[in-house]
Tab-separated table of C-alpha atoms and ligand atoms in Angstrom:
chain	number	residue	atom	x	y	z
A	1	MET	CA	-17.121	-11.632	10.164
A	2	LYS	CA	-14.203	-13.438	8.591
A	3	ILE	CA	-11.986	-11.519	6.155
A	4	LEU	CA	-9.530	-13.063	3.723
A	5	VAL	CA	-6.389	-10.915	3.575
A	6	THR	CA	-4.253	-11.679	0.529
A	7	GLY	CA	-0.654	-10.530	0.909
A	8	GLY	CA	-1.478	-10.485	4.607
A	9	ALA	CA	2.096	-11.187	5.698
A	10	GLY	CA	3.421	-8.051	3.987
A	11	TYR	CA	3.998	-4.583	5.419
A	12	ILE	CA	0.493	-3.170	4.935
A	13	GLY	CA	-1.361	-6.508	4.831
A	14	SER	CA	0.004	-7.661	8.190
A	15	HIS	CA	-0.842	-4.348	9.828
A	16	MET	CA	-4.334	-4.751	8.386
A	17	THR	CA	-4.601	-8.305	9.709
A	18	ARG	CA	-3.580	-7.224	13.196
A	19	MET	CA	-6.072	-4.333	13.094
A	20	LEU	CA	-8.902	-6.611	11.916
A	21	ILE	CA	-8.267	-8.958	14.854
A	22	ALA	CA	-8.036	-6.015	17.269
A	23	ARG	CA	-11.388	-4.707	15.987
A	24	GLY	CA	-13.144	-8.037	16.526
A	25	TYR	CA	-12.977	-9.577	13.051
A	26	GLU	CA	-11.601	-12.979	12.200
A	27	ALA	CA	-8.910	-13.012	9.507
A	28	VAL	CA	-7.360	-15.647	7.263
A	29	VAL	CA	-4.135	-14.757	5.495
A	30	LEU	CA	-3.200	-15.980	2.030
A	31	ASP	CA	0.417	-15.127	1.243
A	32	SER	CA	2.951	-16.694	-1.118
A	33	MET	CA	5.663	-15.811	1.456
A	34	GLU	CA	7.919	-14.621	-1.371
A	35	TYR	CA	8.206	-11.331	0.535
A	36	GLY	CA	6.007	-11.912	3.597
A	37	HIS	CA	7.103	-12.290	7.217
A	38	LYS	CA	5.477	-14.859	9.505
A	39	GLU	CA	6.613	-12.870	12.549
A	40	SER	CA	4.388	-9.988	11.492
A	41	LEU	CA	1.202	-12.050	11.894
A	42	PRO	CA	-0.968	-12.378	14.990
A	43	ALA	CA	-1.437	-15.924	16.327
A	44	GLU	CA	-5.213	-15.595	15.782
A	45	ALA	CA	-4.910	-15.376	11.979
A	46	PRO	CA	-4.280	-18.694	10.187
A	47	LEU	CA	-1.761	-18.446	7.348
A	48	VAL	CA	-2.356	-20.282	4.087
A	49	VAL	CA	0.828	-20.291	2.045
A	50	GLY	CA	-0.014	-19.966	-1.626
A	51	ASN	CA	-0.591	-17.668	-4.545
A	52	VAL	CA	-3.851	-15.922	-5.424
A	53	ALA	CA	-3.394	-17.386	-8.911
A	54	ASP	CA	-3.460	-20.978	-7.626
A	55	GLU	CA	-7.014	-22.151	-8.175
A	56	THR	CA	-6.676	-25.290	-6.035
A	57	VAL	CA	-5.380	-23.366	-3.031
A	58	VAL	CA	-7.877	-20.500	-3.310
A	59	LYS	CA	-10.863	-22.816	-3.892
A	60	LYS	CA	-9.923	-24.890	-0.856
A	61	LEU	CA	-9.547	-21.744	1.215
A	62	PHE	CA	-13.063	-20.602	0.333
A	63	SER	CA	-14.480	-24.041	1.106
A	64	ASP	CA	-12.560	-24.412	4.408
A	65	HIS	CA	-13.585	-20.959	5.676
A	66	HIS	CA	-16.795	-18.981	5.565
A	67	ILE	CA	-15.353	-15.764	4.109
A	68	ASP	CA	-17.455	-12.596	4.343
A	69	GLY	CA	-15.121	-10.280	2.470
A	70	VAL	CA	-11.691	-9.994	0.873
A	71	MET	CA	-8.911	-7.459	1.291
A	72	HIS	CA	-6.507	-7.876	-1.600
A	73	PHE	CA	-2.955	-6.677	-0.923
A	74	ALA	CA	-0.957	-9.403	-2.690
A	75	GLY	CA	1.108	-7.935	-5.510
A	76	TYR	CA	4.523	-6.774	-6.596
A	77	LEU	CA	5.247	-3.141	-5.768
A	78	GLN	CA	8.598	-1.985	-7.095
A	79	VAL	CA	8.081	0.656	-9.737
A	80	GLU	CA	11.633	0.447	-11.071
A	81	GLU	CA	11.550	-3.376	-11.275
A	82	SER	CA	8.260	-3.185	-13.163
A	83	VAL	CA	9.933	-1.095	-15.848
A	84	ARG	CA	12.549	-3.840	-16.317
A	85	PHE	CA	10.094	-6.763	-16.098
A	86	PRO	CA	6.654	-5.620	-17.278
A	87	ILE	CA	5.353	-9.123	-17.988
A	88	LYS	CA	6.188	-10.233	-14.444
A	89	TYR	CA	4.013	-7.375	-13.120
A	90	MET	CA	1.122	-7.981	-15.515
A	91	LYS	CA	1.081	-11.706	-14.693
A	92	ASN	CA	1.338	-11.262	-10.939
A	93	ASN	CA	-0.789	-8.142	-10.399
A	94	VAL	CA	-3.417	-8.508	-13.129
A	95	ILE	CA	-3.779	-12.012	-14.577
A	96	GLY	CA	-3.076	-14.033	-11.401
A	97	PRO	CA	-5.664	-12.376	-9.170
A	98	VAL	CA	-8.428	-12.992	-11.724
A	99	THR	CA	-8.417	-16.502	-10.209
A	100	LEU	CA	-9.169	-14.911	-6.845
A	101	LEU	CA	-12.132	-13.064	-8.385
A	102	GLN	CA	-13.386	-16.249	-10.051
A	103	CYS	CA	-13.188	-18.157	-6.769
A	104	MET	CA	-15.032	-15.323	-4.983
A	105	ARG	CA	-17.731	-15.567	-7.630
A	106	GLU	CA	-18.074	-19.316	-7.217
A	107	ALA	CA	-18.130	-19.045	-3.425
A	108	GLY	CA	-20.696	-16.215	-3.547
A	109	VAL	CA	-18.377	-13.757	-1.779
A	110	LYS	CA	-19.127	-10.221	-3.001
A	111	PRO	CA	-17.080	-7.549	-1.196
A	112	ILE	CA	-13.430	-6.887	-2.028
A	113	ILE	CA	-11.181	-4.004	-0.993
A	114	PHE	CA	-8.293	-3.509	-3.395
A	115	SER	CA	-4.924	-2.009	-2.633
A	116	SER	CA	-4.416	0.463	-5.490
A	117	THR	CA	-1.975	3.321	-5.806
A	118	ALA	CA	-1.415	6.955	-6.714
A	119	ALA	CA	0.766	5.528	-9.504
A	120	VAL	CA	-2.424	5.082	-11.588
A	121	TYR	CA	-2.383	8.858	-12.206
A	122	GLY	CA	1.127	9.010	-13.687
A	123	ASN	CA	2.537	12.536	-13.826
A	124	PRO	CA	-0.273	14.677	-12.433
A	125	LEU	CA	-1.569	17.662	-14.379
A	126	THR	CA	-2.939	19.259	-11.202
A	127	VAL	CA	-2.296	18.795	-7.493
A	128	PRO	CA	-3.819	17.898	-5.123
A	129	ILE	CA	-5.010	14.953	-7.182
A	130	SER	CA	-8.679	14.015	-7.023
A	131	GLU	CA	-10.054	10.623	-8.034
A	132	ASP	CA	-11.345	11.878	-11.389
A	133	HIS	CA	-7.909	13.136	-12.470
A	134	ARG	CA	-6.669	11.663	-15.751
A	135	LYS	CA	-5.311	8.124	-15.342
A	136	GLN	CA	-2.118	7.782	-17.315
A	137	PRO	CA	0.291	5.448	-15.489
A	138	VAL	CA	3.951	5.880	-16.422
A	139	SER	CA	5.141	2.473	-15.164
A	140	PRO	CA	3.968	-1.108	-15.712
A	141	TYR	CA	3.383	-1.185	-11.938
A	142	GLY	CA	0.919	1.724	-12.153
A	143	LEU	CA	-0.663	0.183	-15.234
A	144	SER	CA	-1.071	-3.179	-13.468
A	145	LYS	CA	-2.997	-1.533	-10.620
A	146	TRP	CA	-5.126	0.500	-13.041
A	147	ALA	CA	-5.863	-2.633	-15.099
A	148	PHE	CA	-7.006	-4.508	-12.003
A	149	GLU	CA	-9.256	-1.592	-11.013
A	150	GLU	CA	-10.825	-1.880	-14.487
A	151	LEU	CA	-11.222	-5.629	-14.033
A	152	LEU	CA	-13.066	-4.974	-10.796
A	153	ARG	CA	-15.469	-2.659	-12.621
A	154	VAL	CA	-16.181	-5.419	-15.153
A	155	TYR	CA	-16.631	-7.985	-12.360
A	156	ASP	CA	-19.191	-5.689	-10.754
A	157	ARG	CA	-21.150	-5.112	-13.968
A	158	SER	CA	-20.978	-8.754	-15.055
A	159	TYR	CA	-21.043	-10.713	-11.807
A	160	GLY	CA	-22.056	-8.365	-8.997
A	161	ILE	CA	-18.677	-8.425	-7.216
A	162	LYS	CA	-18.622	-5.224	-5.108
A	163	SER	CA	-15.294	-3.469	-4.741
A	164	ILE	CA	-13.675	-0.430	-3.270
A	165	ALA	CA	-10.227	0.407	-4.604
A	166	LEU	CA	-8.122	2.578	-2.325
A	167	ARG	CA	-5.424	4.569	-4.086
A	168	TYR	CA	-2.676	4.903	-1.541
A	169	PHE	CA	-0.241	7.736	-1.631
A	170	ASN	CA	2.943	6.979	0.396
A	171	ALA	CA	2.249	4.403	3.096
A	172	ALA	CA	4.800	4.827	5.870
A	173	GLY	CA	5.506	4.418	9.580
A	174	ALA	CA	5.369	1.507	11.993
A	175	SER	CA	2.836	0.150	14.457
A	176	LEU	CA	2.359	2.521	17.375
A	177	ASP	CA	3.560	-0.129	19.865
A	178	GLY	CA	6.847	-0.288	17.939
A	179	LEU	CA	6.550	-4.059	17.416
A	180	HIS	CA	5.958	-4.136	13.658
A	181	GLY	CA	7.195	-2.070	10.765
A	182	GLU	CA	8.525	-1.876	7.258
A	183	SER	CA	10.967	-4.619	6.255
A	184	HIS	CA	11.448	-4.911	2.513
A	185	THR	CA	14.215	-6.730	0.673
A	186	PRO	CA	15.471	-4.837	-1.186
A	187	GLU	CA	14.415	-1.660	0.633
A	188	THR	CA	13.644	1.207	-1.733
A	189	HIS	CA	11.430	3.498	0.373
A	190	LEU	CA	12.625	6.866	1.552
A	191	ILE	CA	11.697	6.757	5.236
A	192	SER	CA	13.111	3.272	5.926
A	193	LEU	CA	16.336	3.998	4.038
A	194	ALA	CA	16.896	7.342	5.758
A	195	CYS	CA	16.116	5.898	9.226
A	196	GLN	CA	18.614	3.100	8.589
A	197	ALA	CA	21.248	5.623	7.484
A	198	ALA	CA	20.599	7.730	10.601
A	199	LEU	CA	21.102	4.616	12.737
A	200	GLY	CA	24.397	3.831	11.025
A	201	LEU	CA	22.948	0.724	9.345
A	202	ARG	CA	23.719	2.227	5.922
A	203	ALA	CA	26.736	4.291	4.933
A	204	HIS	CA	24.643	7.193	3.685
A	205	PHE	CA	21.302	8.322	2.321
A	206	SER	CA	20.934	9.786	-1.191
A	207	ILE	CA	18.382	12.432	-2.125
A	208	PHE	CA	17.169	11.561	-5.623
A	209	GLY	CA	16.667	14.848	-7.424
A	210	THR	CA	17.333	18.322	-6.047
A	211	ASP	CA	16.297	20.329	-9.116
A	212	TYR	CA	12.524	19.774	-9.098
A	213	GLU	CA	10.216	22.766	-9.293
A	214	THR	CA	9.322	22.511	-5.631
A	215	PRO	CA	10.107	24.928	-2.778
A	216	ASP	CA	13.362	23.182	-1.817
A	217	GLY	CA	14.096	21.383	-5.088
A	218	SER	CA	13.363	17.860	-3.764
A	219	ALA	CA	10.260	15.795	-4.575
A	220	LEU	CA	7.007	16.200	-2.646
A	221	ARG	CA	5.001	13.203	-1.448
A	222	ASP	CA	1.936	12.659	0.708
A	223	TYR	CA	2.902	10.320	3.563
A	224	ILE	CA	0.151	8.372	5.255
A	225	HIS	CA	0.681	6.372	8.430
A	226	ILE	CA	-0.233	2.679	8.027
A	227	GLU	CA	-2.479	2.943	11.084
A	228	ASP	CA	-4.582	5.622	9.322
A	229	LEU	CA	-4.405	3.737	6.028
A	230	CYS	CA	-5.699	0.513	7.611
A	231	ASP	CA	-8.402	2.413	9.476
A	232	ALA	CA	-9.629	3.657	6.073
A	233	HIS	CA	-9.891	0.005	4.939
A	234	ILE	CA	-12.098	-0.917	7.892
A	235	LYS	CA	-14.407	2.035	7.219
A	236	VAL	CA	-14.865	1.173	3.534
A	237	LEU	CA	-15.184	-2.561	4.256
A	238	GLU	CA	-18.036	-1.914	6.675
A	239	ALA	CA	-19.751	0.306	4.105
A	240	LEU	CA	-19.303	-2.228	1.309
A	241	ILE	CA	-20.686	-5.056	3.457
A	242	SER	CA	-23.695	-2.832	4.247
A	243	GLY	CA	-24.426	-2.335	0.543
A	244	HIS	CA	-22.300	0.654	-0.530
A	245	PRO	CA	-21.784	0.575	-4.317
A	246	SER	CA	-18.376	-0.091	-5.874
A	247	ASP	CA	-16.134	2.970	-5.933
A	248	VAL	CA	-12.553	4.311	-5.671
A	249	TYR	CA	-11.010	6.627	-3.096
A	250	ASN	CA	-7.676	8.329	-2.594
A	251	VAL	CA	-6.034	7.717	0.765
A	252	GLY	CA	-3.651	10.495	1.659
A	253	THR	CA	-3.536	13.551	3.890
A	254	GLY	CA	-3.553	16.345	1.317
A	255	THR	CA	-0.211	17.625	2.616
A	256	GLY	CA	3.006	17.405	0.626
A	257	THR	CA	6.314	16.816	2.428
A	258	SER	CA	9.615	17.130	0.599
A	259	VAL	CA	12.468	14.621	0.730
A	260	ARG	CA	14.592	17.273	2.449
A	261	GLU	CA	11.876	17.835	5.057
A	262	VAL	CA	11.746	14.098	5.762
A	263	VAL	CA	15.537	14.031	6.179
A	264	ALA	CA	15.319	16.987	8.596
A	265	GLU	CA	12.641	15.186	10.621
A	266	ILE	CA	14.736	12.014	10.794
A	267	THR	CA	17.758	14.072	11.882
A	268	ARG	CA	15.611	15.517	14.659
A	269	ALA	CA	14.349	12.073	15.727
A	270	ALA	CA	17.875	10.598	15.679
A	271	GLY	CA	19.275	13.547	17.602
A	272	HIS	CA	22.226	13.870	15.224
A	273	ALA	CA	23.063	14.522	11.583
A	274	PHE	CA	23.919	11.602	9.277
A	275	PRO	CA	25.627	11.375	5.879
A	276	VAL	CA	23.289	12.616	3.137
A	277	THR	CA	24.368	12.897	-0.478
A	278	GLU	CA	22.601	14.492	-3.420
A	279	ALA	CA	22.012	12.355	-6.492
A	280	GLY	CA	20.190	12.718	-9.795
A	281	ARG	CA	16.476	12.117	-10.231
A	282	ARG	CA	15.242	8.521	-10.037
A	283	ALA	CA	13.679	7.452	-13.333
A	284	GLY	CA	9.902	7.552	-13.332
A	285	ASP	CA	9.508	9.693	-10.182
A	286	PRO	CA	6.873	12.422	-10.519
A	287	PRO	CA	7.979	15.703	-8.854
A	288	ILE	CA	4.809	16.048	-6.776
A	289	LEU	CA	2.193	13.498	-5.641
A	290	VAL	CA	-0.297	14.891	-3.161
A	291	ALA	CA	-3.810	13.526	-2.646
A	292	ASP	CA	-7.087	15.325	-2.517
A	293	PRO	CA	-8.632	13.077	0.166
A	294	ALA	CA	-11.926	15.024	0.393
A	295	LYS	CA	-14.039	12.170	-0.995
A	296	ILE	CA	-13.151	9.534	1.619
A	297	MET	CA	-13.212	12.139	4.396
A	298	LYS	CA	-16.670	13.391	3.486
A	299	GLU	CA	-18.292	10.028	2.805
A	300	PHE	CA	-16.830	8.011	5.639
A	301	GLY	CA	-15.729	10.586	8.186
A	302	TRP	CA	-12.222	9.183	7.826
A	303	LYS	CA	-9.497	11.467	9.171
A	304	PRO	CA	-5.786	10.762	9.548
A	305	ALA	CA	-4.729	10.827	13.209
A	306	HIS	CA	-1.067	9.754	13.074
A	307	SER	CA	0.080	11.029	9.688
A	308	ASP	CA	1.914	14.233	10.512
A	309	ILE	CA	5.495	13.640	9.429
A	310	GLY	CA	6.768	13.846	13.034
A	311	SER	CA	4.542	10.959	14.194
A	312	ILE	CA	5.352	8.865	11.116
A	313	VAL	CA	9.098	9.304	11.574
A	314	THR	CA	8.967	8.745	15.345
A	315	SER	CA	7.175	5.407	14.865
A	316	ALA	CA	9.514	4.354	12.041
A	317	MET	CA	12.632	5.236	14.042
A	318	LYS	CA	11.374	3.255	17.038
A	319	TRP	CA	10.884	0.183	14.841
A	320	HIS	CA	14.219	0.445	13.007
A	321	THR	CA	16.050	1.047	16.297
A	322	SER	CA	14.634	-2.117	17.881
A	323	HIS	CA	14.777	-4.167	14.632
A	324	PRO	CA	18.019	-3.168	12.897
A	325	LYS	CA	17.690	-6.202	10.618
A	326	GLY	CA	13.928	-5.887	10.109
A	327	TYR	CA	12.274	-9.302	10.478
A	328	ALA	CA	15.394	-11.015	9.164
B	1	UFG	N1	13.852	8.916	-2.443
B	1	UFG	C1	15.115	9.453	-2.263
B	1	UFG	N2	16.095	8.617	-1.887
B	1	UFG	C2	15.921	7.287	-1.660
B	1	UFG	C3	14.611	6.759	-1.834
B	1	UFG	C4	13.618	7.608	-2.229
B	1	UFG	O1	15.343	10.649	-2.448
B	1	UFG	O2	16.884	6.589	-1.327
B	1	UFG	C5	12.776	9.816	-2.877
B	1	UFG	C6	12.115	9.360	-4.157
B	1	UFG	O3	12.841	9.808	-5.253
B	1	UFG	C7	10.717	9.994	-4.013
B	1	UFG	C8	10.485	9.989	-2.489
B	1	UFG	O4	11.762	9.816	-1.901
B	1	UFG	O5	10.752	11.303	-4.461
B	1	UFG	C9	9.584	8.846	-2.028
B	1	UFG	O6	10.116	7.633	-2.566
B	1	UFG	P1	9.604	6.194	-2.113
B	1	UFG	O7	10.401	5.186	-2.873
B	1	UFG	O8	9.590	6.100	-0.627
B	1	UFG	O9	8.103	6.179	-2.584
B	1	UFG	P2	7.518	6.447	-4.057
B	1	UFG	O10	6.828	7.778	-3.971
B	1	UFG	O11	8.475	6.248	-5.135
B	1	UFG	O12	6.540	5.207	-4.184
B	1	UFG	C10	5.330	5.128	-3.562
B	1	UFG	C11	4.947	3.669	-3.340
B	1	UFG	C12	4.713	2.982	-4.657
B	1	UFG	C13	3.750	3.780	-5.471
B	1	UFG	C14	4.253	5.181	-5.650
B	1	UFG	C15	3.313	6.028	-6.450
B	1	UFG	O13	5.959	3.013	-2.644
B	1	UFG	O14	4.170	1.703	-4.425
B	1	UFG	O15	4.412	5.771	-4.377
B	1	UFG	O16	4.063	6.790	-7.334
B	1	UFG	F1	3.571	3.251	-6.687
């Protein structure tokens, strides 16, 4: 089976590509390389440099390769940037990938796994959050992912494209062999920033918000190791290829970890304290985002194996220690 991985040179996409190869699939990567890293890709996966919105490139890709399914990761992901530049996010995350769907249609490729997000829920009314919770995104980023989920539903009803959207909570951690990990420019994610501060690569780490209604006042998130996240993709891909209907699933652990707890875990992993300051809340951050992952667990027997915060932080620290400049 040959899988097209869009955004396959990014943090999650490249981990997915390496896992596909390791599990006996063939993979072709389509990545604009605006944010991707060539070094993160296995030699077995050819890289096509281009955008999912570029009809010529995508058409050629489908005619050059016999593609059995698509995993769509390509997209912008900075919530705060999306608030400043909503049109950029709508164009890149919603309008552009319609070309991908059209080319799938023309090539007769039906299955697509879509990288969605907990941001489609907005500020949750109840936690843990199940898939049928109200969808009310509070950022253009969340809206762009929700809009593409809706597009997928229309493409199923109208053209028989079969999709599973996975709503990720907080993807984190590095490959277990320590060779690949998170390398964003700019970096905005908690675990990478705090690991870098602990290693002296940043002057300090700031906790955004200490007055939330949570046990220790800092925000709660549901951290999921990329290894477990990618394993969920393989399980749903196999089901979709075998005829499972289109659907959506949360991917998280069901456990909330506070920012302060993450800092404590990183202190433990580093073996020493590091400068931590307390700052105001970051605009648009919900106080608590914790998944109810019962649906994916029940249907697919998926179970996180590396997503306790200790394992996530240990893998991230190993990567940041050996790659102080990321892939740069
Ligand atoms: N945080 C800090 N200090 C920092 C960075 C982050 O305290 O320097 C806090 C944030 O305020 C938040 C928590 O750490 O409470 C996690 O923040 P991240 O930026 O690591 O992750 P987010 O929860 O903001 O974002 C993630 C994904 C997004 C997705 C979003 C859903 O990265 O793609 O969850 O809300 F949209």
